[in-house]
Amino acid sequence: MKRGITVLRYAFQNIYTYRVEYVRTFIWVRLLQAIVFVPMTSLLFYCMYTWTGFHAITEHNIVKFLLHPYAIILLAIWLLLVLLCIYYELGFYFLQAYYQQKGMPYTFAIIVERLNRKALYFFSAQSLLLVLYLIVLIPLAAFLLPVSLTQQLQLPAFIVDELMHSGSGKAMYTIAIIVLGFVSIRLLFTLPFFIIHPHLTIWASIVQSWHFSRKRLAETVLLLAAVLLVYIVVAFVSVIMLFLPLILIERIVPAAALVVAALTLTALEVLLIMMFTLLQALFSHVIVSVLYGHAHYFSVEQKEDHIRTTYRKLIRRVLPIVLLVVSIVNGVSLAASIYAPSTLVIAHRGFIEKGVENTISSLVASAEAGADVVEIDIQQTKDGRFVVFHDATLNRLANRSDAVYHLTLEQLTSITVSADGLSDTIPSLDDMLERAEELGVKLLVEVKTHGYETDDFLQRLVNQLEEHRVLHTVYVQSLNNDLMEELEHLEPRVKTGSVYAFHTGKLPSTTTDFYAIEDSSVDSSLIDEAKRIGKPLFVWTVNSDRKLQRYLEQNVDGLITNHPDVAATLRSDNDDATFFTRILHRLPIVW
């Protein structure tokens, strides 16, 4: 404990003493990302789409895309670029911490020259080891690797959601996180070893990290936990302090709230940038202290050389102008967000907090929660009829190994399903259509195929929808785009949709009426493209308040969510939401 406090105290002292150098590091890293990484990434992906003839890449064509020689070459170049960006960003911080703790003088030129010499290793087969290292880190990258490029690395939410729907899935996910966390901690010193030691190869650094961390595992975990705790506490207190003036102004002088809100948002953005830079600096100091046993602060006299003086002048002159421009942009953005969005709230398999998924109880709960549409999954039964059920087998919800296509509708609808202390019976599509009509909600029917459908499968579905007079109001979607295009041709009155679990590039060309794309593949440009071509875009599965609010402000066509109550409340309150609420939902955890 005493050593940990000493390490953190000296880390803060070093960071404060060399604060101008850290500002300079931040500026250069972000400038390089802006003028090198972003343009190069755009160029590489443009070439990939153009040269391979793939304008949209989805789970349906990604294997074929990856087999194209141009795709392999350009992706390899892009991965190399990512690795180099991570290497130089972390390299600056680790080497600065090393020189500062040793009390050695250094310049940026010395650090760049040292990093350039080791960068040659990235042009060898050993760079693949770092790619594997990053893949292992994906579930924990935002916590264990404080690099700006890794903060968006995460498993798609729908994968985690599916795992958490069952006890075995929860156990698998927990075990996987523990194992990956252990491996990640053991390999955490790989990059510091490689960066600081002038002659260590990438593989040698991995081996060294694995052996070294065996003795220092507990110390490393405790120190990193302390860093994270300090970061969270300081950030939390700072955010509250910056929010206080806005909260008071909104109550006392509402007319001035927009101006204060714009300034507050700008101040918070600057704060989070500073906090993330502080986190990177603390992380590097702690790791270097563990590696070399340093816990020293050398009071080095900081000479006001030409470079330091230039940076101070630059910050004093340029920063106010930048902050003013950002504040104006933030003010315009906040003002434009004051409206009631027309976004459809779509309950994913019903409201599963109040009823078992895909059952009448979850349908009723969805309507009571304020959902406009309820998404359900259907499959064809042994006798050619339609049942509302998601999985191929009954194992997860009914603890039975039977496959859906092995049972008749009568058999299936007599089975009780249970989840999270709730229970209900499996409904037929007829039951769902009738109850939805009574409740005044529309249905989004997702067609699940198992390979044992009848030849007139789609015609039977159309006939059933027509019997209930919902051809004009029902939405039908599937991961099988060919099937939906066939349905569109068979019955144009039905609103058909193409579902994509992964997507990059332009929107896929399809004759269906709308798109349903997984949240992690959706950005502002995709939303704008959908609006431009006039096709609705449904985003699935969006569960965090922050993301729900962001999509509502972008007025996306539909939000498929496990929390229809929250989404409906956010939508109805959007026009009356305080600026405090709007800003809170916009803030990233880190920049």
Coordinates of C-alpha atoms in Angstrom, one line a residue:
M1 CA 0.0 0.0 0.0
K2 CA 2.8 2.4 1.0
R3 CA 4.7 1.8 -2.3
G4 CA 1.5 2.2 -4.3
I5 CA 0.8 5.6 -2.7
T6 CA 4.5 6.6 -3.3
V7 CA 4.3 5.5 -7.0
L8 CA 1.1 7.5 -7.6
R9 CA 2.4 10.6 -5.7
Y10 CA 5.6 10.8 -7.8
A11 CA 3.6 10.1 -10.9
F12 CA 1.4 13.1 -10.3
Q13 CA 4.5 15.2 -9.5
N14 CA 6.2 14.2 -12.7
I15 CA 3.1 14.8 -14.8
Y16 CA 2.7 18.3 -13.3
T17 CA 6.3 19.2 -13.8
Y18 CA 6.3 18.1 -17.4
R19 CA 2.7 19.3 -18.1
V20 CA 3.8 21.3 -21.2
E21 CA 5.4 18.2 -22.7
Y22 CA 2.2 16.2 -22.1
V23 CA 0.2 18.9 -23.8
R24 CA 2.6 18.8 -26.7
T25 CA 2.4 15.0 -26.9
F26 CA -1.4 15.1 -26.9
I27 CA -1.3 17.7 -29.7
W28 CA 1.1 15.8 -31.9
V29 CA -0.6 12.5 -31.4
R30 CA -4.0 13.9 -32.4
L31 CA -2.5 15.9 -35.3
L32 CA -0.9 12.7 -36.6
Q33 CA -4.2 10.8 -36.3
A34 CA -6.0 13.7 -38.0
I35 CA -3.6 14.2 -40.9
V36 CA -2.3 10.7 -41.4
F37 CA -4.4 8.0 -39.9
V38 CA -7.9 9.3 -40.8
P39 CA -7.1 10.3 -44.4
M40 CA -5.1 7.1 -45.0
T41 CA -7.9 5.0 -43.5
S42 CA -10.5 6.7 -45.8
L43 CA -8.2 6.2 -48.8
L44 CA -7.5 2.6 -48.1
F45 CA -11.2 1.7 -47.6
Y46 CA -12.2 3.7 -50.7
C47 CA -9.6 1.7 -52.6
M48 CA -10.9 -1.5 -51.1
Y49 CA -14.5 -0.8 -52.1
T50 CA -13.5 0.4 -55.6
W51 CA -10.9 -2.2 -56.5
T52 CA -12.8 -5.2 -55.2
G53 CA -16.2 -4.1 -56.5
F54 CA -17.7 -4.4 -53.0
H55 CA -19.6 -1.2 -52.2
A56 CA -21.1 -2.8 -49.1
I57 CA -19.6 -5.5 -46.9
T58 CA -21.9 -7.5 -44.7
E59 CA -21.9 -10.9 -43.0
H60 CA -23.3 -12.3 -46.2
N61 CA -20.3 -11.4 -48.4
I62 CA -17.4 -10.8 -46.0
V63 CA -15.8 -14.2 -46.7
K64 CA -15.8 -13.6 -50.5
F65 CA -14.5 -10.1 -49.9
L66 CA -11.6 -11.3 -47.7
L67 CA -10.6 -13.8 -50.3
H68 CA -10.0 -11.0 -52.9
P69 CA -6.3 -10.3 -53.2
Y70 CA -6.7 -6.5 -53.1
A71 CA -8.7 -6.8 -49.9
I72 CA -6.0 -8.8 -48.2
I73 CA -3.3 -6.4 -49.3
L74 CA -5.1 -3.3 -48.3
L75 CA -6.4 -4.7 -45.0
A76 CA -2.8 -5.7 -44.2
I77 CA -1.7 -2.1 -44.8
W78 CA -4.5 -0.7 -42.7
L79 CA -3.7 -3.1 -39.8
L80 CA 0.0 -2.0 -40.1
L81 CA -1.1 1.6 -39.9
V82 CA -3.3 0.9 -36.8
L83 CA -0.4 -0.9 -35.1
L84 CA 2.0 1.9 -35.8
C85 CA -0.4 4.5 -34.5
I86 CA -0.8 2.6 -31.3
Y87 CA 2.9 2.0 -31.0
Y88 CA 3.8 5.7 -31.5
E89 CA 1.1 6.9 -29.1
L90 CA 2.0 4.6 -26.3
G91 CA 5.7 4.9 -27.2
F92 CA 5.7 8.7 -26.4
Y93 CA 4.1 8.1 -23.0
F94 CA 6.2 5.2 -21.9
L95 CA 9.5 6.8 -23.0
Q96 CA 8.6 10.1 -21.3
A97 CA 7.7 8.3 -18.1
Y98 CA 11.0 6.3 -18.3
Y99 CA 13.2 9.4 -18.9
Q100 CA 11.3 11.4 -16.2
Q101 CA 11.6 8.6 -13.6
K102 CA 15.3 8.2 -14.3
G103 CA 15.9 11.9 -14.2
M104 CA 17.4 11.8 -17.7
P105 CA 17.1 14.8 -20.1
Y106 CA 15.3 14.1 -23.3
T107 CA 13.8 15.8 -26.3
F108 CA 11.0 14.9 -28.7
A109 CA 13.6 14.3 -31.4
I110 CA 15.3 11.7 -29.2
I111 CA 12.0 9.9 -28.5
V112 CA 11.0 9.9 -32.2
E113 CA 14.4 8.6 -33.3
R114 CA 14.2 5.8 -30.7
L115 CA 10.7 4.8 -31.8
N116 CA 11.7 4.9 -35.4
R117 CA 14.4 2.4 -34.9
K118 CA 12.1 -0.2 -33.3
A119 CA 9.3 0.5 -35.8
L120 CA 11.1 -1.7 -38.3
Y121 CA 9.9 -4.8 -36.5
F122 CA 6.3 -4.0 -37.6
F123 CA 7.4 -4.7 -41.2
S124 CA 8.0 -8.4 -40.3
A125 CA 5.8 -11.4 -39.5
Q126 CA 6.2 -10.6 -35.8
S127 CA 3.6 -7.8 -36.2
L128 CA 1.0 -10.6 -36.5
L129 CA 1.6 -11.3 -32.8
L130 CA 0.5 -7.8 -31.9
V131 CA -2.6 -8.2 -34.0
L132 CA -3.5 -11.3 -32.1
Y133 CA -2.7 -9.4 -28.9
L134 CA -5.2 -6.7 -29.8
I135 CA -7.9 -9.3 -30.7
V136 CA -7.5 -10.9 -27.3
L137 CA -7.9 -7.5 -25.7
I138 CA -11.1 -6.5 -27.6
P139 CA -13.5 -7.2 -24.7
L140 CA -11.3 -5.3 -22.3
A141 CA -9.4 -2.9 -24.5
A142 CA -11.1 0.3 -23.2
F143 CA -9.9 -0.6 -19.7
L144 CA -6.5 -2.2 -20.1
L145 CA -5.1 -0.2 -23.1
P146 CA -5.6 3.5 -22.8
V147 CA -5.0 4.3 -26.4
S148 CA -7.5 6.6 -28.3
L149 CA -7.8 4.0 -31.2
T150 CA -8.8 1.2 -28.8
Q151 CA -11.6 3.0 -27.0
Q152 CA -14.2 1.9 -29.5
L153 CA -13.0 -1.8 -29.5
Q154 CA -15.8 -3.9 -28.0
L155 CA -17.9 -6.9 -28.6
P156 CA -21.2 -6.1 -30.4
A157 CA -23.9 -5.7 -27.9
F158 CA -26.2 -8.3 -29.5
I159 CA -23.6 -11.0 -28.9
V160 CA -23.3 -10.2 -25.2
D161 CA -27.2 -9.9 -25.0
E162 CA -27.6 -13.4 -26.5
L163 CA -25.1 -14.9 -24.1
M164 CA -26.8 -13.2 -21.1
H165 CA -30.2 -14.7 -22.0
S166 CA -29.2 -18.1 -20.5
G167 CA -27.4 -19.4 -17.4
S168 CA -24.9 -21.3 -19.5
G169 CA -24.3 -18.2 -21.6
K170 CA -23.7 -16.1 -18.6
A171 CA -21.3 -18.6 -17.2
M172 CA -19.4 -18.8 -20.5
Y173 CA -19.2 -15.0 -20.8
T174 CA -18.0 -14.7 -17.2
I175 CA -15.3 -17.4 -17.6
A176 CA -14.2 -15.9 -20.9
I177 CA -13.8 -12.4 -19.4
I178 CA -11.8 -13.8 -16.4
V179 CA -9.5 -15.8 -18.7
L180 CA -9.0 -12.9 -21.1
G181 CA -8.5 -10.5 -18.2
F182 CA -5.8 -12.8 -16.7
V183 CA -4.0 -13.3 -20.1
S184 CA -4.3 -9.5 -20.8
I185 CA -2.7 -8.6 -17.5
R186 CA 0.1 -11.1 -18.0
L187 CA 0.8 -9.6 -21.4
L188 CA 0.3 -6.0 -20.3
F189 CA 4.1 -5.4 -20.2
T190 CA 4.6 -6.5 -23.8
L191 CA 4.6 -3.1 -25.4
P192 CA 6.5 -1.3 -22.6
F193 CA 9.3 -3.9 -22.8
F194 CA 9.4 -3.7 -26.6
I195 CA 9.3 0.2 -26.6
I196 CA 11.9 0.8 -23.8
H197 CA 14.4 -2.0 -24.5
P198 CA 16.4 -1.1 -27.6
H199 CA 17.1 -4.7 -28.7
L200 CA 14.1 -6.8 -27.7
T201 CA 12.0 -8.3 -30.5
I202 CA 8.2 -8.4 -30.3
W203 CA 8.2 -12.1 -29.4
A204 CA 10.9 -11.7 -26.8
S205 CA 8.8 -8.9 -25.3
I206 CA 5.8 -11.2 -25.0
V207 CA 7.9 -13.9 -23.3
Q208 CA 9.4 -11.3 -21.0
S209 CA 6.0 -9.9 -20.1
W210 CA 4.6 -13.3 -19.3
H211 CA 7.5 -14.3 -17.0
F212 CA 7.8 -10.9 -15.3
S213 CA 4.1 -10.5 -14.6
R214 CA 4.0 -13.8 -12.7
K215 CA 5.7 -12.2 -9.8
R216 CA 4.2 -8.7 -10.1
L217 CA 0.6 -9.7 -11.0
A218 CA -1.0 -8.6 -7.6
E219 CA 1.0 -5.4 -7.5
T220 CA 0.1 -4.5 -11.1
V221 CA -3.7 -5.2 -10.6
L222 CA -3.8 -3.1 -7.4
L223 CA -1.9 -0.2 -8.9
L224 CA -4.0 -0.2 -12.0
A225 CA -7.2 -0.4 -9.9
A226 CA -5.9 2.6 -7.9
V227 CA -5.2 4.6 -11.1
L228 CA -8.7 3.8 -12.4
L229 CA -10.3 4.7 -9.0
V230 CA -8.4 8.1 -8.9
Y231 CA -9.4 8.7 -12.5
I232 CA -13.1 8.0 -11.8
V233 CA -13.2 10.1 -8.6
V234 CA -11.5 13.1 -10.1
A235 CA -13.6 12.9 -13.3
F236 CA -16.8 12.5 -11.4
V237 CA -16.1 15.5 -9.0
S238 CA -15.0 17.7 -11.9
V239 CA -18.0 16.9 -14.0
I240 CA -20.4 17.7 -11.1
M241 CA -18.6 21.0 -10.5
L242 CA -18.9 22.0 -14.2
F243 CA -22.5 21.1 -14.3
L244 CA -23.6 23.1 -11.2
P245 CA -23.7 26.6 -12.9
L246 CA -25.9 25.1 -15.7
I247 CA -28.3 23.5 -13.3
L248 CA -28.7 26.8 -11.4
I249 CA -29.1 28.9 -14.6
E250 CA -31.8 26.6 -16.0
R251 CA -33.8 27.1 -12.8
I252 CA -33.2 30.8 -12.2
V253 CA -32.6 32.4 -15.7
P254 CA -33.9 29.9 -18.4
A255 CA -33.4 32.5 -21.2
A256 CA -29.6 32.2 -20.7
A257 CA -29.6 28.4 -20.5
L258 CA -28.6 27.8 -24.1
V259 CA -25.4 30.0 -23.9
V260 CA -24.4 28.5 -20.6
A261 CA -25.1 25.0 -21.9
A262 CA -22.9 25.5 -24.9
L263 CA -20.1 26.7 -22.7
T264 CA -20.6 23.9 -20.2
L265 CA -20.5 21.3 -23.0
T266 CA -17.3 22.8 -24.3
A267 CA -15.7 22.8 -20.8
L268 CA -16.8 19.2 -20.3
E269 CA -15.3 18.1 -23.6
V270 CA -12.0 19.8 -22.7
L271 CA -12.1 18.2 -19.3
L272 CA -12.6 14.7 -20.6
I273 CA -9.7 15.2 -23.1
M274 CA -7.5 16.3 -20.3
M275 CA -8.6 13.5 -18.1
F276 CA -7.9 10.9 -20.8
T277 CA -4.5 12.4 -21.3
L278 CA -3.9 12.2 -17.5
L279 CA -5.0 8.6 -17.6
Q280 CA -2.5 7.8 -20.3
A281 CA 0.3 9.5 -18.4
L282 CA -0.6 7.8 -15.1
F283 CA -0.9 4.4 -16.8
S284 CA 2.6 4.8 -18.4
H285 CA 4.2 6.0 -15.1
V286 CA 2.7 3.1 -13.1
I287 CA 3.8 0.5 -15.6
V288 CA 7.3 1.9 -15.8
S289 CA 7.5 2.0 -12.0
V290 CA 6.5 -1.7 -11.8
L291 CA 8.9 -2.7 -14.5
Y292 CA 12.0 -0.9 -13.2
G293 CA 11.2 -0.4 -9.5
H294 CA 11.3 3.4 -9.9
A295 CA 9.4 5.5 -7.4
H296 CA 11.4 8.7 -7.7
Y297 CA 10.7 12.3 -8.5
F298 CA 13.7 14.2 -9.9
S299 CA 13.2 18.0 -9.5
V300 CA 14.6 18.8 -12.9
E301 CA 14.9 22.5 -13.6
Q302 CA 12.6 23.2 -16.6
K303 CA 14.4 25.6 -18.9
E304 CA 12.2 28.0 -20.9
D305 CA 13.6 26.9 -24.3
H306 CA 12.3 28.2 -27.6
I307 CA 10.0 25.2 -28.1
R308 CA 8.4 25.4 -24.6
T309 CA 7.9 29.1 -25.1
T310 CA 6.4 28.6 -28.5
Y311 CA 3.9 26.0 -27.2
R312 CA 2.9 28.3 -24.3
K313 CA 2.2 31.2 -26.7
L314 CA 0.4 28.9 -29.1
I315 CA -1.8 27.6 -26.3
R316 CA -2.6 31.1 -25.0
R317 CA -3.4 32.5 -28.4
V318 CA -5.1 29.7 -30.2
L319 CA -6.9 27.9 -27.4
P320 CA -9.4 30.7 -26.7
I321 CA -10.3 30.9 -30.5
V322 CA -10.8 27.1 -30.7
L323 CA -12.9 27.1 -27.5
L324 CA -15.1 29.9 -28.9
V325 CA -15.6 28.1 -32.2
V326 CA -16.4 24.8 -30.4
S327 CA -18.8 26.6 -28.1
I328 CA -20.7 28.2 -31.0
V329 CA -20.9 24.8 -32.8
N330 CA -22.2 23.2 -29.5
G331 CA -24.8 25.9 -29.1
V332 CA -26.1 25.4 -32.6
S333 CA -26.2 21.7 -32.1
L334 CA -28.0 21.9 -28.7
A335 CA -30.5 24.3 -30.1
A336 CA -31.2 22.1 -33.1
S337 CA -31.9 19.1 -30.8
I338 CA -35.0 20.7 -29.3
Y339 CA -37.8 18.8 -31.1
A340 CA -40.0 15.7 -30.8
P341 CA -38.5 12.9 -32.9
S342 CA -40.7 10.6 -34.9
T343 CA -38.6 7.6 -34.1
L344 CA -40.5 4.3 -33.7
V345 CA -39.9 2.5 -30.4
I346 CA -39.7 -1.2 -31.2
A347 CA -39.7 -3.7 -28.3
H348 CA -37.2 -6.4 -29.0
R349 CA -39.1 -9.7 -28.6
G350 CA -41.5 -7.8 -26.4
F351 CA -40.7 -6.2 -23.1
I352 CA -38.6 -9.0 -21.7
E353 CA -38.3 -7.5 -18.2
K354 CA -42.0 -8.0 -17.7
G355 CA -42.7 -11.1 -19.7
V356 CA -40.9 -14.0 -21.3
E357 CA -39.6 -13.1 -24.8
N358 CA -41.9 -13.7 -27.7
T359 CA -45.0 -14.3 -25.5
I360 CA -48.4 -12.6 -25.1
S361 CA -47.3 -11.3 -21.7
S362 CA -44.3 -9.6 -23.2
L363 CA -46.5 -8.2 -26.0
V364 CA -48.9 -6.7 -23.4
A365 CA -46.1 -5.3 -21.3
S366 CA -44.6 -3.6 -24.5
A367 CA -47.9 -1.9 -25.2
E368 CA -48.2 -0.7 -21.6
A369 CA -44.6 0.6 -21.8
G370 CA -45.4 2.8 -24.8
A371 CA -43.8 0.8 -27.7
D372 CA -45.1 1.5 -31.1
V373 CA -44.0 -1.8 -32.6
V374 CA -43.2 -5.2 -31.1
E375 CA -40.6 -7.3 -32.8
I376 CA -41.3 -11.1 -32.7
D377 CA -39.6 -14.1 -34.2
I378 CA -41.5 -16.8 -36.2
Q379 CA -40.7 -20.3 -37.5
Q380 CA -42.7 -22.8 -39.4
T381 CA -43.8 -25.9 -37.4
K382 CA -43.9 -29.5 -38.4
D383 CA -47.5 -29.1 -39.7
G384 CA -46.6 -26.0 -41.8
R385 CA -48.1 -23.4 -39.4
F386 CA -46.3 -20.5 -37.7
V387 CA -45.2 -20.3 -34.1
V388 CA -43.6 -17.4 -32.3
F389 CA -40.2 -18.5 -31.0
H390 CA -36.6 -17.4 -31.5
D391 CA -34.3 -20.4 -31.0
A392 CA -34.0 -23.4 -33.1
T393 CA -34.6 -25.7 -30.1
L394 CA -36.6 -25.4 -26.9
N395 CA -33.5 -25.9 -24.6
R396 CA -32.9 -22.4 -23.4
L397 CA -36.5 -21.4 -22.4
A398 CA -38.3 -24.8 -21.9
N399 CA -35.3 -27.1 -20.9
R400 CA -36.2 -29.5 -23.7
S401 CA -33.9 -30.6 -26.6
D402 CA -36.7 -30.7 -29.2
A403 CA -36.3 -28.7 -32.4
V404 CA -39.1 -26.4 -33.3
Y405 CA -39.6 -28.1 -36.8
H406 CA -40.0 -31.5 -35.1
L407 CA -43.2 -30.4 -33.3
T408 CA -46.7 -29.3 -34.4
L409 CA -48.3 -26.0 -33.6
E410 CA -50.6 -27.6 -31.1
Q411 CA -47.7 -29.3 -29.3
L412 CA -45.6 -26.1 -29.2
T413 CA -48.4 -23.8 -27.9
S414 CA -49.0 -26.2 -25.0
I415 CA -45.4 -25.8 -23.8
T416 CA -44.5 -23.4 -21.0
V417 CA -41.4 -21.2 -21.3
S418 CA -39.6 -19.6 -18.4
A419 CA -36.9 -16.9 -18.0
D420 CA -35.8 -14.7 -15.0
G421 CA -38.7 -15.9 -12.8
L422 CA -41.4 -15.3 -15.4
S423 CA -43.4 -17.9 -17.3
D424 CA -45.9 -18.1 -20.2
T425 CA -46.9 -20.4 -23.0
I426 CA -45.5 -20.3 -26.5
P427 CA -48.0 -18.4 -28.7
S428 CA -48.9 -18.9 -32.3
L429 CA -48.6 -16.2 -34.9
D430 CA -52.4 -16.0 -35.0
D431 CA -52.5 -15.4 -31.2
M432 CA -50.0 -12.6 -31.5
L433 CA -51.7 -10.9 -34.5
E434 CA -55.1 -10.9 -32.7
R435 CA -53.7 -9.6 -29.4
A436 CA -51.6 -6.9 -31.1
E437 CA -54.7 -5.6 -32.9
E438 CA -56.6 -5.4 -29.6
L439 CA -53.7 -3.5 -28.0
G440 CA -53.2 -1.2 -31.0
V441 CA -49.6 -2.0 -31.6
K442 CA -47.9 -3.1 -34.8
L443 CA -45.7 -6.1 -35.3
L444 CA -42.3 -6.5 -36.7
V445 CA -42.1 -10.1 -37.7
E446 CA -38.6 -11.6 -38.1
V447 CA -38.7 -14.8 -40.2
K448 CA -36.3 -17.5 -38.9
T449 CA -35.6 -20.4 -41.2
H450 CA -34.4 -23.9 -40.2
G451 CA -34.3 -25.5 -43.7
Y452 CA -37.4 -27.6 -43.3
E453 CA -40.0 -25.1 -44.5
T454 CA -42.7 -26.0 -47.0
D455 CA -42.4 -24.9 -50.6
D456 CA -45.2 -22.5 -50.2
F457 CA -43.8 -21.1 -47.0
L458 CA -44.0 -17.4 -47.9
Q459 CA -47.4 -17.7 -49.5
R460 CA -48.8 -19.3 -46.3
L461 CA -47.3 -16.3 -44.4
V462 CA -48.9 -13.8 -46.8
N463 CA -52.3 -15.6 -46.5
Q464 CA -52.2 -15.5 -42.7
L465 CA -51.3 -11.8 -42.7
E466 CA -54.1 -11.1 -45.1
E467 CA -56.6 -13.0 -43.0
H468 CA -55.8 -10.6 -40.1
R469 CA -55.9 -7.6 -42.5
V470 CA -52.4 -6.4 -41.6
L471 CA -50.7 -6.5 -45.0
H472 CA -50.4 -2.7 -45.0
T473 CA -49.3 -2.3 -41.4
V474 CA -47.0 -5.3 -40.6
Y475 CA -43.2 -5.2 -40.9
V476 CA -41.5 -8.4 -42.0
Q477 CA -37.7 -8.8 -41.8
S478 CA -35.1 -11.5 -42.0
L479 CA -31.3 -12.1 -42.1
N480 CA -32.0 -13.9 -45.4
N481 CA -32.2 -11.0 -47.9
D482 CA -33.1 -13.3 -50.8
L483 CA -36.1 -14.5 -48.9
M484 CA -37.3 -10.9 -48.2
E485 CA -36.8 -9.9 -51.8
E486 CA -38.9 -12.9 -52.8
L487 CA -41.6 -11.8 -50.4
E488 CA -41.4 -8.3 -51.7
H489 CA -42.0 -9.6 -55.2
L490 CA -44.8 -11.9 -54.0
E491 CA -46.7 -9.3 -52.0
P492 CA -45.5 -5.6 -52.4
R493 CA -48.0 -4.4 -49.8
V494 CA -45.9 -6.0 -47.0
K495 CA -43.1 -3.8 -45.6
T496 CA -40.1 -6.0 -46.0
G497 CA -36.7 -5.5 -44.4
S498 CA -33.1 -6.7 -44.7
V499 CA -31.3 -7.5 -41.4
Y500 CA -27.6 -7.1 -41.1
A501 CA -25.5 -8.1 -38.1
F502 CA -22.4 -6.6 -39.6
H503 CA -22.1 -3.8 -42.2
T504 CA -19.5 -1.4 -43.5
G505 CA -19.5 0.8 -46.6
K506 CA -22.6 2.0 -48.4
L507 CA -26.0 0.7 -47.7
P508 CA -26.5 -2.7 -49.6
S509 CA -28.5 -2.6 -52.8
T510 CA -31.8 -4.4 -52.2
T511 CA -35.4 -4.3 -53.3
T512 CA -36.7 -4.6 -49.7
D513 CA -38.4 -1.6 -48.1
F514 CA -36.2 -1.0 -45.0
Y515 CA -32.9 -1.8 -43.3
A516 CA -32.4 -3.3 -39.8
I517 CA -28.7 -2.9 -38.9
E518 CA -26.9 -3.8 -35.7
D519 CA -25.9 -0.8 -33.6
S520 CA -22.1 -1.1 -33.8
S521 CA -22.3 -0.8 -37.6
V522 CA -24.4 2.4 -37.6
D523 CA -23.0 5.9 -37.7
S524 CA -24.2 9.3 -38.8
S525 CA -23.2 8.9 -42.4
L526 CA -25.3 5.7 -42.7
I527 CA -28.3 7.4 -41.1
D528 CA -27.9 10.3 -43.6
E529 CA -27.6 7.9 -46.5
A530 CA -30.8 6.0 -45.5
K531 CA -32.7 9.3 -45.4
R532 CA -31.2 10.4 -48.7
I533 CA -32.4 7.3 -50.5
G534 CA -35.7 7.3 -48.7
K535 CA -35.5 3.9 -47.0
P536 CA -36.2 3.6 -43.2
L537 CA -33.4 2.4 -41.0
F538 CA -34.1 0.4 -37.8
V539 CA -31.1 0.1 -35.4
W540 CA -30.8 -3.0 -33.2
T541 CA -30.4 -3.7 -30.3
V542 CA -30.0 -0.4 -28.5
N543 CA -30.2 -0.6 -24.8
S544 CA -28.1 2.2 -23.1
D545 CA -29.8 5.5 -22.3
R546 CA -26.9 7.3 -23.9
K547 CA -27.3 5.6 -27.2
L548 CA -31.1 5.8 -27.2
Q549 CA -30.9 9.5 -26.6
R550 CA -28.2 9.9 -29.4
Y551 CA -30.3 8.1 -31.9
L552 CA -33.5 10.0 -30.9
E553 CA -31.6 13.3 -31.5
Q554 CA -30.6 12.0 -34.9
N555 CA -34.3 11.0 -35.5
V556 CA -33.4 7.5 -36.7
D557 CA -36.5 5.8 -38.1
G558 CA -36.7 2.9 -35.6
L559 CA -35.0 1.8 -32.4
I560 CA -35.2 -1.9 -31.5
T561 CA -34.5 -2.2 -27.8
N562 CA -34.9 -4.4 -24.7
H563 CA -36.0 -1.3 -22.8
P564 CA -39.1 0.2 -24.6
D565 CA -40.2 2.0 -21.5
V566 CA -37.0 4.0 -21.3
A567 CA -37.0 4.7 -25.1
A568 CA -40.6 5.8 -25.0
T569 CA -39.9 8.1 -22.0
L570 CA -36.8 9.6 -23.6
R571 CA -38.7 10.3 -26.8
S572 CA -41.7 11.9 -25.1
D573 CA -39.5 14.0 -22.8
N574 CA -37.1 15.0 -25.6
D575 CA -38.8 18.2 -26.4
D576 CA -38.9 19.2 -22.7
A577 CA -35.6 17.7 -21.7
T578 CA -33.2 20.1 -19.8
F579 CA -29.9 21.0 -21.3
F580 CA -28.3 19.2 -18.4
T581 CA -30.0 15.9 -19.6
R582 CA -29.1 16.6 -23.2
I583 CA -25.4 17.2 -22.4
L584 CA -25.2 14.3 -20.0
H585 CA -26.3 11.9 -22.7
R586 CA -23.8 13.3 -25.2
L587 CA -20.7 12.9 -23.0
P588 CA -18.4 10.0 -23.8
I589 CA -16.8 8.1 -20.9
V590 CA -13.4 8.9 -22.4
W591 CA -12.4 11.0 -25.4

